[in-house]
PDB file of C-alpha atoms in Angstrom:
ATOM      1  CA  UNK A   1     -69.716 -86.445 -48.724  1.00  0.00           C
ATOM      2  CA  UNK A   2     -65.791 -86.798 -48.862  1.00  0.00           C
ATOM      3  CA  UNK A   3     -63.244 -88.549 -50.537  1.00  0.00           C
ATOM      4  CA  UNK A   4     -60.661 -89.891 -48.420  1.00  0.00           C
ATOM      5  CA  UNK A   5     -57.234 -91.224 -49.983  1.00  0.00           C
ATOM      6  CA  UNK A   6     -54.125 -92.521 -47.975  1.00  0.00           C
ATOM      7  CA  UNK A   7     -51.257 -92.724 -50.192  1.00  0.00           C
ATOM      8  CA  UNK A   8     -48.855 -95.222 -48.901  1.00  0.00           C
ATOM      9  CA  UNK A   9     -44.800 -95.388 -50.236  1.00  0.00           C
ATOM     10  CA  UNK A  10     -43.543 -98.717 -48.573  1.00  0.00           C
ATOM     11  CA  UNK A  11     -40.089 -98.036 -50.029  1.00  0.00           C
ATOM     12  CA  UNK A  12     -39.868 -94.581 -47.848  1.00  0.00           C
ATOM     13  CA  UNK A  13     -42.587 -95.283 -44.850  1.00  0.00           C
ATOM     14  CA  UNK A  14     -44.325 -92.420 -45.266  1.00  0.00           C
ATOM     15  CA  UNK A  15     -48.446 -91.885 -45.617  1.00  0.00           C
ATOM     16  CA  UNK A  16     -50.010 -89.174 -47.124  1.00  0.00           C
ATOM     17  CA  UNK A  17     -53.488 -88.605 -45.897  1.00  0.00           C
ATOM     18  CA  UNK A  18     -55.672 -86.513 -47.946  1.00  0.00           C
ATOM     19  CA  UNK A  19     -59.614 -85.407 -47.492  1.00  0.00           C
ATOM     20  CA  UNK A  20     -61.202 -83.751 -49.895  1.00  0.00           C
ATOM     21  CA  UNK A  21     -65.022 -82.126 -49.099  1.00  0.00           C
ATOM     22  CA  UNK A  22     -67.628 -82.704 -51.666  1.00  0.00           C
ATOM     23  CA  UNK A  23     -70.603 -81.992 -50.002  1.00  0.00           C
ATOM     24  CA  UNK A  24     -71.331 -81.677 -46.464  1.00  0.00           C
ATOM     25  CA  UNK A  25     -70.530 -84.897 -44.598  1.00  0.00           C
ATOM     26  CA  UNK A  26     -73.066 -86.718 -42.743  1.00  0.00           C
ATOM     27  CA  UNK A  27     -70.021 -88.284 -40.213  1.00  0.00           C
ATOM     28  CA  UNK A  28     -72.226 -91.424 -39.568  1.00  0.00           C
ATOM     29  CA  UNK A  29     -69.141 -93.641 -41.040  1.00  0.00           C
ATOM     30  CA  UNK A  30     -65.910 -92.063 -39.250  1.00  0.00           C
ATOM     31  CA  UNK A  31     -63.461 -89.153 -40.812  1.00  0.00           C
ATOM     32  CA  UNK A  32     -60.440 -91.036 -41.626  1.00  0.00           C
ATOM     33  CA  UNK A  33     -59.544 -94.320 -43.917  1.00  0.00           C
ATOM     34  CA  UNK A  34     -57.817 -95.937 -41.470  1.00  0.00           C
ATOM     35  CA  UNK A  35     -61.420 -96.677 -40.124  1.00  0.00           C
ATOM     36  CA  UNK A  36     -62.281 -99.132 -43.189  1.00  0.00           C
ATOM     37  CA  UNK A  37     -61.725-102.461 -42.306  1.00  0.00           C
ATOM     38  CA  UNK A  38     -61.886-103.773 -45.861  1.00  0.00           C
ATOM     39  CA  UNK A  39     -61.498-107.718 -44.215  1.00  0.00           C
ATOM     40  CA  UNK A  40     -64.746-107.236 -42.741  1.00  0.00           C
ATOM     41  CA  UNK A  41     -66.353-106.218 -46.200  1.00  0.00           C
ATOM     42  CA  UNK A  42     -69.285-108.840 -47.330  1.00  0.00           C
ATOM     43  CA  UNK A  43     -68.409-108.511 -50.647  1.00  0.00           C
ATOM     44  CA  UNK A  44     -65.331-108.064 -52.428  1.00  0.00           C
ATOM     45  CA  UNK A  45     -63.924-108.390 -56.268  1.00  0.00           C
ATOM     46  CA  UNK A  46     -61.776-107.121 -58.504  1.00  0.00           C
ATOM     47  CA  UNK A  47     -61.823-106.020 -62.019  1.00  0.00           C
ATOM     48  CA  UNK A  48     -59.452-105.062 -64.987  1.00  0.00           C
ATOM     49  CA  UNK A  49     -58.673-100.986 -64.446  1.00  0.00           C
ATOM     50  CA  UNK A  50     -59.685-100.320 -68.625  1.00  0.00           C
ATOM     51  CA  UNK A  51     -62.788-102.304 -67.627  1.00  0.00           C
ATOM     52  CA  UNK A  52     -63.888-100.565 -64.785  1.00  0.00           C
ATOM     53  CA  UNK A  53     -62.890 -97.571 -66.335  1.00  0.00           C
ATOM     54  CA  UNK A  54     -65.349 -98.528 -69.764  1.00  0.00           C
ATOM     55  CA  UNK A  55     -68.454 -99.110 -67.089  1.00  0.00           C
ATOM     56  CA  UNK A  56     -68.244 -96.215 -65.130  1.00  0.00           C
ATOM     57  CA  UNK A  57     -68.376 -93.660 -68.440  1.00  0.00           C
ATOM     58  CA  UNK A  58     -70.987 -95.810 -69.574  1.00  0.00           C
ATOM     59  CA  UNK A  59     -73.188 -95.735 -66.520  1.00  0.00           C
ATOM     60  CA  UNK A  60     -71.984 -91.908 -66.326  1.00  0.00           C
ATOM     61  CA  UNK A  61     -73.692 -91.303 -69.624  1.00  0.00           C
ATOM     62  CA  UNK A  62     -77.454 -92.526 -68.648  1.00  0.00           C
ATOM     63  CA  UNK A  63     -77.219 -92.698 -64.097  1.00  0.00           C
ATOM     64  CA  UNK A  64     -76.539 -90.786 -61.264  1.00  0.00           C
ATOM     65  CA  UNK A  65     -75.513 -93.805 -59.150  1.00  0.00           C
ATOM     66  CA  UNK A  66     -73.104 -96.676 -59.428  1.00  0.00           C
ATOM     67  CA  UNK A  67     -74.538 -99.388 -58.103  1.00  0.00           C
ATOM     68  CA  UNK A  68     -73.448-103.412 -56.753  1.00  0.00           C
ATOM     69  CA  UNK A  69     -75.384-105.305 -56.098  1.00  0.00           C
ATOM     70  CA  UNK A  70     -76.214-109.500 -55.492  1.00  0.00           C
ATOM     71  CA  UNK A  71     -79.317-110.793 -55.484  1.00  0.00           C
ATOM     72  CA  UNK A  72     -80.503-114.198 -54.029  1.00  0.00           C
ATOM     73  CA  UNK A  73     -79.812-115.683 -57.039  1.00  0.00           C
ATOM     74  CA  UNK A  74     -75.952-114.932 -56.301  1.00  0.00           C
ATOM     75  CA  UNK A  75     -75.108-113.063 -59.421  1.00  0.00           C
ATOM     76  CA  UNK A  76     -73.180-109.859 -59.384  1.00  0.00           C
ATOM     77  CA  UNK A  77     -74.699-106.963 -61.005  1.00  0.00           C
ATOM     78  CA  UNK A  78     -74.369-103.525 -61.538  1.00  0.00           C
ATOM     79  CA  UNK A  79     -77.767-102.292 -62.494  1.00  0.00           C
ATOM     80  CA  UNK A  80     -78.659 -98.815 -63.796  1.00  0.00           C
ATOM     81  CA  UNK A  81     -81.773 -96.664 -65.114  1.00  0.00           C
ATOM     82  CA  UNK A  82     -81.871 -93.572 -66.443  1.00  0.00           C
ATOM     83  CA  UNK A  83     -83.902 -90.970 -64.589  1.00  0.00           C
ATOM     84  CA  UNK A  84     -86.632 -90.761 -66.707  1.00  0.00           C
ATOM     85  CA  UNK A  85     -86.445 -94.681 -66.263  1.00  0.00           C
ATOM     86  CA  UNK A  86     -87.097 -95.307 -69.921  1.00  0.00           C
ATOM     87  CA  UNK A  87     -83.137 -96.777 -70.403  1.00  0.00           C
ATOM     88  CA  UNK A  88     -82.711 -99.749 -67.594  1.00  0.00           C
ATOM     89  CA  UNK A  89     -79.483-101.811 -67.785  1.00  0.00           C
ATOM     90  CA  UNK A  90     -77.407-104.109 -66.269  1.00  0.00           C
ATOM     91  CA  UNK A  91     -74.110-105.698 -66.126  1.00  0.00           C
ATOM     92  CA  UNK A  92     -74.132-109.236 -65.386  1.00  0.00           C
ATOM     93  CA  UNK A  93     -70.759-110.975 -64.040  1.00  0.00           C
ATOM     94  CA  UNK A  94     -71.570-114.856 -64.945  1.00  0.00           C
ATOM     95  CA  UNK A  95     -68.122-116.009 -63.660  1.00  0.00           C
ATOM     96  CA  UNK A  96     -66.997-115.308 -60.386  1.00  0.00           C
ATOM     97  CA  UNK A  97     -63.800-116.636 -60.566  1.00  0.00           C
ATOM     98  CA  UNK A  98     -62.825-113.894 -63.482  1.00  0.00           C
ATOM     99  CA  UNK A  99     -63.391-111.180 -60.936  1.00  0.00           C
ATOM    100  CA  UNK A 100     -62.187-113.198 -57.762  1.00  0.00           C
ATOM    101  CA  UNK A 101     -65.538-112.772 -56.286  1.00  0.00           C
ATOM    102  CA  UNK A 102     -65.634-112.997 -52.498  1.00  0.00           C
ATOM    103  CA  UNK A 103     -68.913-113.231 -50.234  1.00  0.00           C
ATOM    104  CA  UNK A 104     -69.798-113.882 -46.605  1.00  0.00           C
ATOM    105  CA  UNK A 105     -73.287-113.502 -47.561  1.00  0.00           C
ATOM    106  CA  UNK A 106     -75.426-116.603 -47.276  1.00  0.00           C
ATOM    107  CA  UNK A 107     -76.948-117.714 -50.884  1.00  0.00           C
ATOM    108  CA  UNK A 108     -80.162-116.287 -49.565  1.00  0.00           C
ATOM    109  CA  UNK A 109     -79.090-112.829 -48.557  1.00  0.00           C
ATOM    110  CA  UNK A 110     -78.909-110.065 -50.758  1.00  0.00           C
ATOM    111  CA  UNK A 111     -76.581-107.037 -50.653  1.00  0.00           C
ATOM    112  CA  UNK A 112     -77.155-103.538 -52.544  1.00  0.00           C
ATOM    113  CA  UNK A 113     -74.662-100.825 -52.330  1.00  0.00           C
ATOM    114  CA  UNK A 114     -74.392 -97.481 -53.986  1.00  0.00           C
ATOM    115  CA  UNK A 115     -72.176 -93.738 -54.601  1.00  0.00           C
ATOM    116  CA  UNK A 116     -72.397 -91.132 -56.800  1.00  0.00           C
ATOM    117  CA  UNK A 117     -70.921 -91.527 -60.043  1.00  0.00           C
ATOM    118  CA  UNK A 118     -69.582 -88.247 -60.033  1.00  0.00           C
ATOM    119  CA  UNK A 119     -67.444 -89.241 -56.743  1.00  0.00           C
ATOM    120  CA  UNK A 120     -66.152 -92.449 -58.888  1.00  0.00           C
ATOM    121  CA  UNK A 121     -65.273 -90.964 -62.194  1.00  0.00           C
ATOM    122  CA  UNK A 122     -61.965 -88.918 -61.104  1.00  0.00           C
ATOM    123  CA  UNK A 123     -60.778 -92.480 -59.781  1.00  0.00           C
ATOM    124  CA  UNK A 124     -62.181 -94.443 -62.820  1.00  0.00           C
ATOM    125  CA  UNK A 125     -59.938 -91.785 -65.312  1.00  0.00           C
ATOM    126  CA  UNK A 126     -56.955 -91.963 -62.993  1.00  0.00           C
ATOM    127  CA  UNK A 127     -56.669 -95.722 -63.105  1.00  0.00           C
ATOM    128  CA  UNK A 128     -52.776 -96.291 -63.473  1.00  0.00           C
ATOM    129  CA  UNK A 129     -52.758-100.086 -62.299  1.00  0.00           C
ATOM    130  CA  UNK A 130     -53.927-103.004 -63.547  1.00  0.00           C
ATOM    131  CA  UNK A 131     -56.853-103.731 -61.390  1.00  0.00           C
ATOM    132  CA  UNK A 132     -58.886-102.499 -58.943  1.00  0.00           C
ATOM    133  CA  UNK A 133     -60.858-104.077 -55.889  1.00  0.00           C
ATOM    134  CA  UNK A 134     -63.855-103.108 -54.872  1.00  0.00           C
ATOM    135  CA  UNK A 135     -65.497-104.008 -51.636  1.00  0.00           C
ATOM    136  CA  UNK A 136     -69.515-103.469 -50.639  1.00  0.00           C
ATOM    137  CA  UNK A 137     -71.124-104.111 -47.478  1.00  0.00           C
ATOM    138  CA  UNK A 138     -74.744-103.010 -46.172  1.00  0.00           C
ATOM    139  CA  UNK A 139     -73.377-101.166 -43.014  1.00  0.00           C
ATOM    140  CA  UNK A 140     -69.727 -99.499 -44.676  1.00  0.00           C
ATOM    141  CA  UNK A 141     -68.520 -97.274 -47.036  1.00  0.00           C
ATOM    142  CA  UNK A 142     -68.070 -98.932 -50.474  1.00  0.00           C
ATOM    143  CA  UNK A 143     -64.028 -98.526 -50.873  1.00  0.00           C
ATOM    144  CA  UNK A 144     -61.797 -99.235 -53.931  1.00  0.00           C
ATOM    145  CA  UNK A 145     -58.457-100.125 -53.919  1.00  0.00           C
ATOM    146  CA  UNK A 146     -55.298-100.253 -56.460  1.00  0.00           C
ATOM    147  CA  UNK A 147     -52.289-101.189 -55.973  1.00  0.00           C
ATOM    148  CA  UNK A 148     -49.498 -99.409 -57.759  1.00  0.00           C
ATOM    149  CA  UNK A 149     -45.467-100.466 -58.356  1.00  0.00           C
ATOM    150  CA  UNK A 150     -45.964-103.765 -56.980  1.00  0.00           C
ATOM    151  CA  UNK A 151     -47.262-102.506 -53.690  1.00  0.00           C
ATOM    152  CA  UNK A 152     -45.112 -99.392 -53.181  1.00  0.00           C
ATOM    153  CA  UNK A 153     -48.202 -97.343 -53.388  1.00  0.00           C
ATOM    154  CA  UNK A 154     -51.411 -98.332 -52.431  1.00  0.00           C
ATOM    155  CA  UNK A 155     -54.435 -96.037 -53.427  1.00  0.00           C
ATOM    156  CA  UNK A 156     -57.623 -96.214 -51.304  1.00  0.00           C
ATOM    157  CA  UNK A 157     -60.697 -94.611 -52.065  1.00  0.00           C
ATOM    158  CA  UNK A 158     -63.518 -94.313 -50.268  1.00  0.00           C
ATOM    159  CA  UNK A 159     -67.249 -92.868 -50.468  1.00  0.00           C
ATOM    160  CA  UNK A 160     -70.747 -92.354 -48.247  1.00  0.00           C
ATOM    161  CA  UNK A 161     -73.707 -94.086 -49.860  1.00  0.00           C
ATOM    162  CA  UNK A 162     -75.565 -92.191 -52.467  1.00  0.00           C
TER     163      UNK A 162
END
């Protein structure tokens, strides 16, 4: 697995591209960030940086995996177990509009995505906006995104399925 992040300054035009090898890379979803398509994600959201940053440590503590997903019943979730399964949790988003929750899914179809929770974490402590939008789809990447200085710098993070 890799981390991709494209570091874009608006004010100078410049991009700074940089990969960083975790594990050995499978390739089946492209090399470079410029790939992502985040328009075509079937779901997207975002949530408060501190937030984000409060579930992922949590999750962290008891999980392996950080994963989204939306059942038939249309509600948001990040569920989690332990590995020895006796600790099962979930977080429950009840108001889409809080998160600015967008799906192409029909009510019917679910979607389940998942990473490593070791590959979020350095993004999760390194959170310097506000926000930060996260977009899941069946067949991509799940990618994150913050924007920075009004849009000067745009951070986007990307990793392989657990």
């Amino acid at each position: 697995n890799e981390i991709h992040i494209i570091l874009e300054d608006k004010s100078h035009g410049v991009q700074e591209y940089h990969t960083i090898r975790l594990l050995e890379s499978s390739g089946a979803f492209g090399d470079h960030l410029e790939d992502l398509k985040l328009e075509t994600y079937s779901l997207t959201f975002t949530l408060e940086s501190k937030y984000f940053k409060r579930v992922i440590s949590d999750i962290m503590k008891i999980s392996k995996d950080f994963i989204v997903e939306r059942s038939t019943a249309a509600e948001l979730m990040f569920p989690y177990t332990c590995d020895t399964r006796s600790i099962q949790s979930k977080h429950i988003f009840t108001n889409p509009d809080l998160i600015d929750l967008r799906c192409t899914l029909d009510q019917t179809d679910m979607i389940q995505a998942s990473s490593r929770i070791e590959y979020i974490q350095p993004l999760s402590s390194n959170l310097y906006s506000q926000y930060i939008g996260i977009y899941v789809d069946n067949n991509q990447r799940m990618a994150f995104k913050s924007i920075l200085d009004q849009g000067t710098i745009i951070i986007l993070y990307a990793s392989d399925l657990a």
